[in-house]
Amino acid sequence: MHFQWYPGHMTKAKRMMQENIKLIDIVVELVDARIPYSSKNPDIDELARNKSRLIILNKVDLADPEATAKWEQYYKEKGFFVAKVNSQKGSGVKEVKRLIEEACKEKRERDRKRGILNRPVRAMVAGIPNVGKSTFINSFAGKACAKTGNKPGVTKGKQWIKINKNVELLDTPGILWPKFEDQSVGLRLAWIGSIKEEILNTTDMAFELVNYLKKSYPGVVSERYGVEETGDSVKVLEEIARVRGCLLKGNQTDIEKAGTIILDDFRSLRLGRISLEIPENLKST
């Protein structure tokens, strides 16, 4: 499968972030806890050079806790502050506030020595589409101040949000990077819904997901659907289609519909808490 999606509005969004970075004290980057490497935009590292950095492992409630602990350690070793957050329920948000204060402590001290008092810390919130930035901001602020949606690209422009007298957030649109050098990164982004469905082949995505689950989470597919995992992905999807009554004329199995079912089940936690990558399996870091 070949994944490429970089609409014009993303170029504009990246330019806007470049123009505003000089106003920023800390860059808060949200990644999806199921794919903390593939959902981390490498362009943001370049953009945020010389700034304090905080990585938020968002949607931890969907990810394998053991894998999440490894990712937390991985990013801490690379010099990032790290927080584990479930934005929907607000867990971990207090820790984010503490880490922002800690990351900007030296800057506050420099400001104080220069006679600059009571200037709020300015944080840029960044991340790829559909990683949960708006939900996080609303949870962080304790009020609905950012639009939310379950499709990529809800946030169109920047907006400043005053959290309290100490912190201001700059919300930014979700942006991908222009080219996926490793197509497996594109596949993992597609699995979590960060690439628009219209440009994807759902059946191929489902084949690959079944392959991954059989290897990394054996037994999950058979337990959920009551099918054998021993065959190839096509046979597994055909069996799921039969069990779930996904049939076409002539009693033919509708594997496209079966593929949609397994993708939906993965995204909605019906397959359990699953992570799609772990640090030790990275091709490169």
Coordinates of C-alpha atoms in Angstrom, one line a residue:
M1 CA 0.0 0.0 0.0
H2 CA 1.2 3.5 -0.7
F3 CA 0.1 6.4 1.6
Q4 CA 0.4 10.0 0.7
W5 CA -1.7 12.9 1.9
Y6 CA -0.5 16.4 2.2
P7 CA -3.3 18.9 1.3
G8 CA -2.6 22.5 0.7
H9 CA -4.0 23.6 4.1
M10 CA -1.2 21.7 5.8
T11 CA 1.5 23.8 4.0
K12 CA -0.3 26.9 5.2
A13 CA -0.6 25.5 8.8
K14 CA 3.1 24.7 8.9
R15 CA 4.0 28.2 7.8
M16 CA 1.7 29.6 10.5
M17 CA 3.5 27.6 13.1
Q18 CA 6.9 28.7 11.9
E19 CA 5.8 32.4 12.1
N20 CA 4.5 31.9 15.7
I21 CA 7.3 29.8 17.2
K22 CA 9.3 32.9 18.3
L23 CA 6.4 33.7 20.7
I24 CA 6.5 30.3 22.3
D25 CA 8.2 29.0 25.4
I26 CA 7.4 25.3 25.2
V27 CA 6.1 23.0 22.4
V28 CA 3.6 20.5 23.7
E29 CA 3.3 17.7 21.1
L30 CA 0.5 15.1 21.3
V31 CA 1.1 11.7 20.0
D32 CA -1.2 8.7 19.9
A33 CA -0.2 6.2 22.7
R34 CA -0.8 3.3 20.3
I35 CA 1.8 4.6 17.8
P36 CA 4.0 7.1 19.7
Y37 CA 6.7 7.0 17.0
S38 CA 4.6 6.9 13.8
S39 CA 2.3 9.7 15.1
K40 CA 5.2 12.0 16.0
N41 CA 5.8 14.5 13.2
P42 CA 9.5 14.9 12.5
D43 CA 8.9 18.4 11.1
I44 CA 8.0 19.5 14.6
D45 CA 11.5 18.6 15.9
E46 CA 13.0 21.0 13.4
L47 CA 10.4 23.7 14.1
A48 CA 10.8 23.5 17.9
R49 CA 14.6 23.4 18.0
N50 CA 15.9 25.2 21.1
K51 CA 12.5 25.1 22.8
S52 CA 11.4 23.2 25.8
R53 CA 9.6 20.0 24.7
L54 CA 6.8 18.0 26.3
I55 CA 5.5 14.8 24.7
I56 CA 1.9 13.8 25.6
L57 CA 1.1 10.2 25.1
N58 CA -2.6 10.7 24.5
K59 CA -5.3 8.1 24.4
V60 CA -3.4 5.9 26.9
D61 CA -6.7 4.1 27.7
L62 CA -6.6 2.6 24.2
A63 CA -3.0 1.4 24.3
D64 CA -1.2 -1.6 25.8
P65 CA 0.0 -0.3 29.2
E66 CA 3.3 -2.3 29.0
A67 CA 4.1 -0.8 25.7
T68 CA 3.2 2.7 26.9
A69 CA 5.6 2.4 29.8
K70 CA 8.4 1.6 27.3
W71 CA 7.5 4.6 25.2
E72 CA 7.5 6.9 28.2
Q73 CA 11.0 5.8 29.1
Y74 CA 12.1 6.0 25.4
Y75 CA 11.2 9.7 25.1
K76 CA 12.5 10.6 28.5
E77 CA 15.9 9.2 27.5
K78 CA 15.8 11.5 24.4
G79 CA 15.4 14.6 26.7
F80 CA 11.6 15.2 26.5
F81 CA 9.3 15.8 29.4
V82 CA 6.6 13.1 29.1
A83 CA 3.0 12.8 30.3
K84 CA 0.5 10.0 29.9
V85 CA -3.0 11.3 29.3
N86 CA -6.6 10.2 28.7
S87 CA -8.0 13.5 27.4
Q88 CA -11.6 12.1 27.3
K89 CA -11.6 11.5 31.1
G90 CA -9.1 14.2 32.0
S91 CA -6.6 11.8 33.7
G92 CA -3.0 13.0 33.5
V93 CA -3.9 16.6 32.8
K94 CA -2.7 17.9 36.2
E95 CA 0.7 16.2 35.5
V96 CA 0.8 18.2 32.2
K97 CA 0.4 21.5 34.1
R98 CA 3.1 20.5 36.5
L99 CA 5.5 19.5 33.7
I100 CA 4.9 22.8 31.8
E101 CA 5.8 24.7 35.0
E102 CA 8.9 22.5 35.5
A103 CA 10.1 22.8 31.9
C104 CA 9.8 26.6 32.0
K105 CA 11.2 27.2 35.5
E106 CA 14.6 28.4 34.2
K107 CA 13.0 30.8 31.7
R108 CA 10.7 32.2 34.4
E109 CA 13.8 32.8 36.6
R110 CA 15.6 34.6 33.7
D111 CA 12.5 36.8 33.2
R112 CA 12.4 37.6 36.9
K113 CA 16.0 38.7 36.9
R114 CA 15.3 41.0 34.0
G115 CA 12.3 42.5 35.8
I116 CA 9.7 40.7 33.7
L117 CA 7.0 39.6 36.1
N118 CA 3.8 37.7 35.7
R119 CA 4.2 37.0 32.0
P120 CA 2.3 33.7 31.3
V121 CA 4.1 30.7 29.8
R122 CA 3.1 30.4 26.2
A123 CA 2.7 26.8 25.0
M124 CA 2.2 25.7 21.4
V125 CA 0.0 22.6 21.2
A126 CA 0.9 20.5 18.1
G127 CA 0.3 17.1 16.6
I128 CA -0.9 15.2 13.6
P129 CA -4.6 15.1 12.6
N130 CA -7.0 13.1 14.9
V131 CA -4.5 12.7 17.7
G132 CA -6.9 14.4 20.2
K133 CA -5.5 18.0 20.5
S134 CA -8.8 19.7 20.8
T135 CA -10.2 17.2 23.3
F136 CA -7.0 17.6 25.3
I137 CA -7.2 21.4 25.2
N138 CA -10.8 21.4 26.4
S139 CA -9.9 19.1 29.3
F140 CA -6.8 21.1 30.1
A141 CA -8.7 24.4 30.1
G142 CA -11.7 22.9 31.9
K143 CA -14.1 24.3 29.3
A144 CA -15.1 23.8 25.7
C145 CA -12.8 26.3 23.8
A146 CA -11.6 24.1 20.9
K147 CA -13.7 22.4 18.3
T148 CA -13.6 18.6 18.4
G149 CA -14.4 15.9 15.9
N150 CA -13.5 12.3 14.9
K151 CA -12.3 13.2 11.5
P152 CA -8.8 14.6 10.5
G153 CA -8.6 18.3 10.0
V154 CA -11.2 19.8 12.3
T155 CA -9.0 22.6 13.6
K156 CA -8.4 25.0 10.6
G157 CA -6.5 27.9 12.1
K158 CA -4.7 29.0 15.1
Q159 CA -6.3 30.2 18.3
W160 CA -4.9 31.5 21.6
I161 CA -6.5 30.0 24.7
K162 CA -5.9 31.5 28.2
I163 CA -5.8 28.6 30.7
N164 CA -5.1 30.8 33.8
K165 CA -2.8 33.7 34.7
N166 CA 0.2 31.5 34.3
V167 CA -0.3 29.6 31.0
E168 CA -1.6 30.4 27.5
L169 CA -2.0 27.8 24.8
L170 CA -1.7 28.3 21.1
D171 CA -3.8 25.6 19.4
T172 CA -2.7 24.7 15.9
P173 CA -4.1 22.6 13.1
G174 CA -3.0 19.0 12.8
I175 CA -0.3 18.5 10.2
L176 CA 1.3 15.5 8.6
W177 CA 4.7 15.7 6.9
P178 CA 4.9 15.7 3.1
K179 CA 6.3 12.2 2.5
F180 CA 6.3 8.9 4.5
E181 CA 9.8 7.4 3.9
D182 CA 8.6 4.3 5.6
Q183 CA 5.2 3.2 4.3
S184 CA 4.6 1.1 7.5
V185 CA 4.3 4.5 9.2
G186 CA 1.5 5.5 6.8
L187 CA -0.2 2.2 7.5
R188 CA -0.2 2.7 11.2
L189 CA -1.5 6.2 10.8
A190 CA -4.3 4.8 8.7
W191 CA -5.2 2.2 11.3
I192 CA -5.8 4.8 13.9
G193 CA -7.7 7.1 11.5
S194 CA -5.2 10.0 11.0
I195 CA -5.5 9.8 7.2
K196 CA -8.8 10.5 5.4
E197 CA -10.6 7.2 4.7
E198 CA -11.6 8.3 1.2
I199 CA -8.0 7.7 -0.1
L200 CA -7.5 4.3 1.5
N201 CA -8.2 0.7 0.6
T202 CA -10.0 -0.6 3.7
T203 CA -9.6 -4.3 2.8
D204 CA -5.8 -4.0 2.4
M205 CA -5.6 -2.2 5.7
A206 CA -7.6 -5.0 7.3
F207 CA -5.4 -7.7 5.8
E208 CA -2.3 -6.0 7.3
L209 CA -4.0 -5.5 10.7
V210 CA -5.0 -9.1 10.9
N211 CA -1.3 -10.1 10.2
Y212 CA -0.1 -7.7 12.9
L213 CA -2.6 -9.0 15.5
K214 CA -1.8 -12.6 14.8
K215 CA 1.9 -11.9 15.3
S216 CA 1.8 -9.5 18.2
Y217 CA -1.5 -10.3 20.0
P218 CA -2.2 -14.0 19.2
G219 CA -5.7 -15.1 20.3
V220 CA -7.3 -11.7 20.1
V221 CA -8.9 -12.3 16.7
S222 CA -10.1 -15.8 17.5
E223 CA -11.5 -14.8 20.8
R224 CA -13.4 -11.8 19.4
Y225 CA -14.8 -13.5 16.2
G226 CA -14.7 -17.2 17.0
V227 CA -12.5 -18.0 14.0
E228 CA -9.2 -19.8 13.5
E229 CA -6.1 -17.6 13.2
T230 CA -4.0 -20.2 11.4
G231 CA -4.9 -19.3 7.8
D232 CA -3.7 -16.3 5.9
S233 CA -5.4 -12.9 6.3
V234 CA -7.8 -13.4 3.4
K235 CA -9.1 -16.7 4.9
V236 CA -9.4 -15.1 8.3
L237 CA -11.4 -12.2 6.9
E238 CA -13.6 -14.6 4.9
E239 CA -14.3 -16.5 8.1
I240 CA -15.1 -13.3 10.0
A241 CA -17.5 -12.4 7.1
R242 CA -19.3 -15.7 7.4
V243 CA -19.6 -15.6 11.2
R244 CA -20.9 -12.0 11.1
G245 CA -23.2 -12.6 8.1
C246 CA -21.4 -10.3 5.7
L247 CA -22.5 -12.0 2.5
L248 CA -23.1 -10.9 -1.1
K249 CA -25.3 -12.4 -3.7
G250 CA -24.6 -16.1 -4.3
N251 CA -23.5 -16.5 -0.7
Q252 CA -20.1 -14.9 -1.5
T253 CA -18.3 -13.5 1.5
D254 CA -18.1 -9.7 1.7
I255 CA -14.5 -9.3 3.0
E256 CA -14.6 -5.5 2.5
K257 CA -17.4 -5.3 5.1
A258 CA -15.5 -7.8 7.4
G259 CA -12.5 -5.5 7.1
T260 CA -14.5 -2.5 8.1
I261 CA -15.8 -4.4 11.1
I262 CA -12.3 -5.4 12.4
L263 CA -11.0 -1.8 11.9
D264 CA -13.9 -0.4 13.7
D265 CA -13.5 -2.9 16.5
F266 CA -9.8 -2.0 16.9
R267 CA -10.5 1.7 17.0
S268 CA -13.3 1.4 19.5
L269 CA -11.4 -0.9 22.0
R270 CA -13.5 -4.0 21.3
L271 CA -10.3 -5.9 20.6
G272 CA -8.8 -4.7 23.9
R273 CA -5.9 -2.3 24.6
I274 CA -3.5 -2.7 21.7
S275 CA -0.3 -0.9 20.8
L276 CA 0.8 -1.0 17.2
E277 CA 4.6 -0.4 17.8
I278 CA 7.2 -0.7 20.5
P279 CA 10.6 1.0 20.7
E280 CA 12.7 -2.1 20.3
N281 CA 11.0 -2.8 16.9
L282 CA 11.8 0.6 15.4
K283 CA 13.8 0.5 12.1
S284 CA 15.5 3.6 13.1
T285 CA 15.3 6.2 16.0

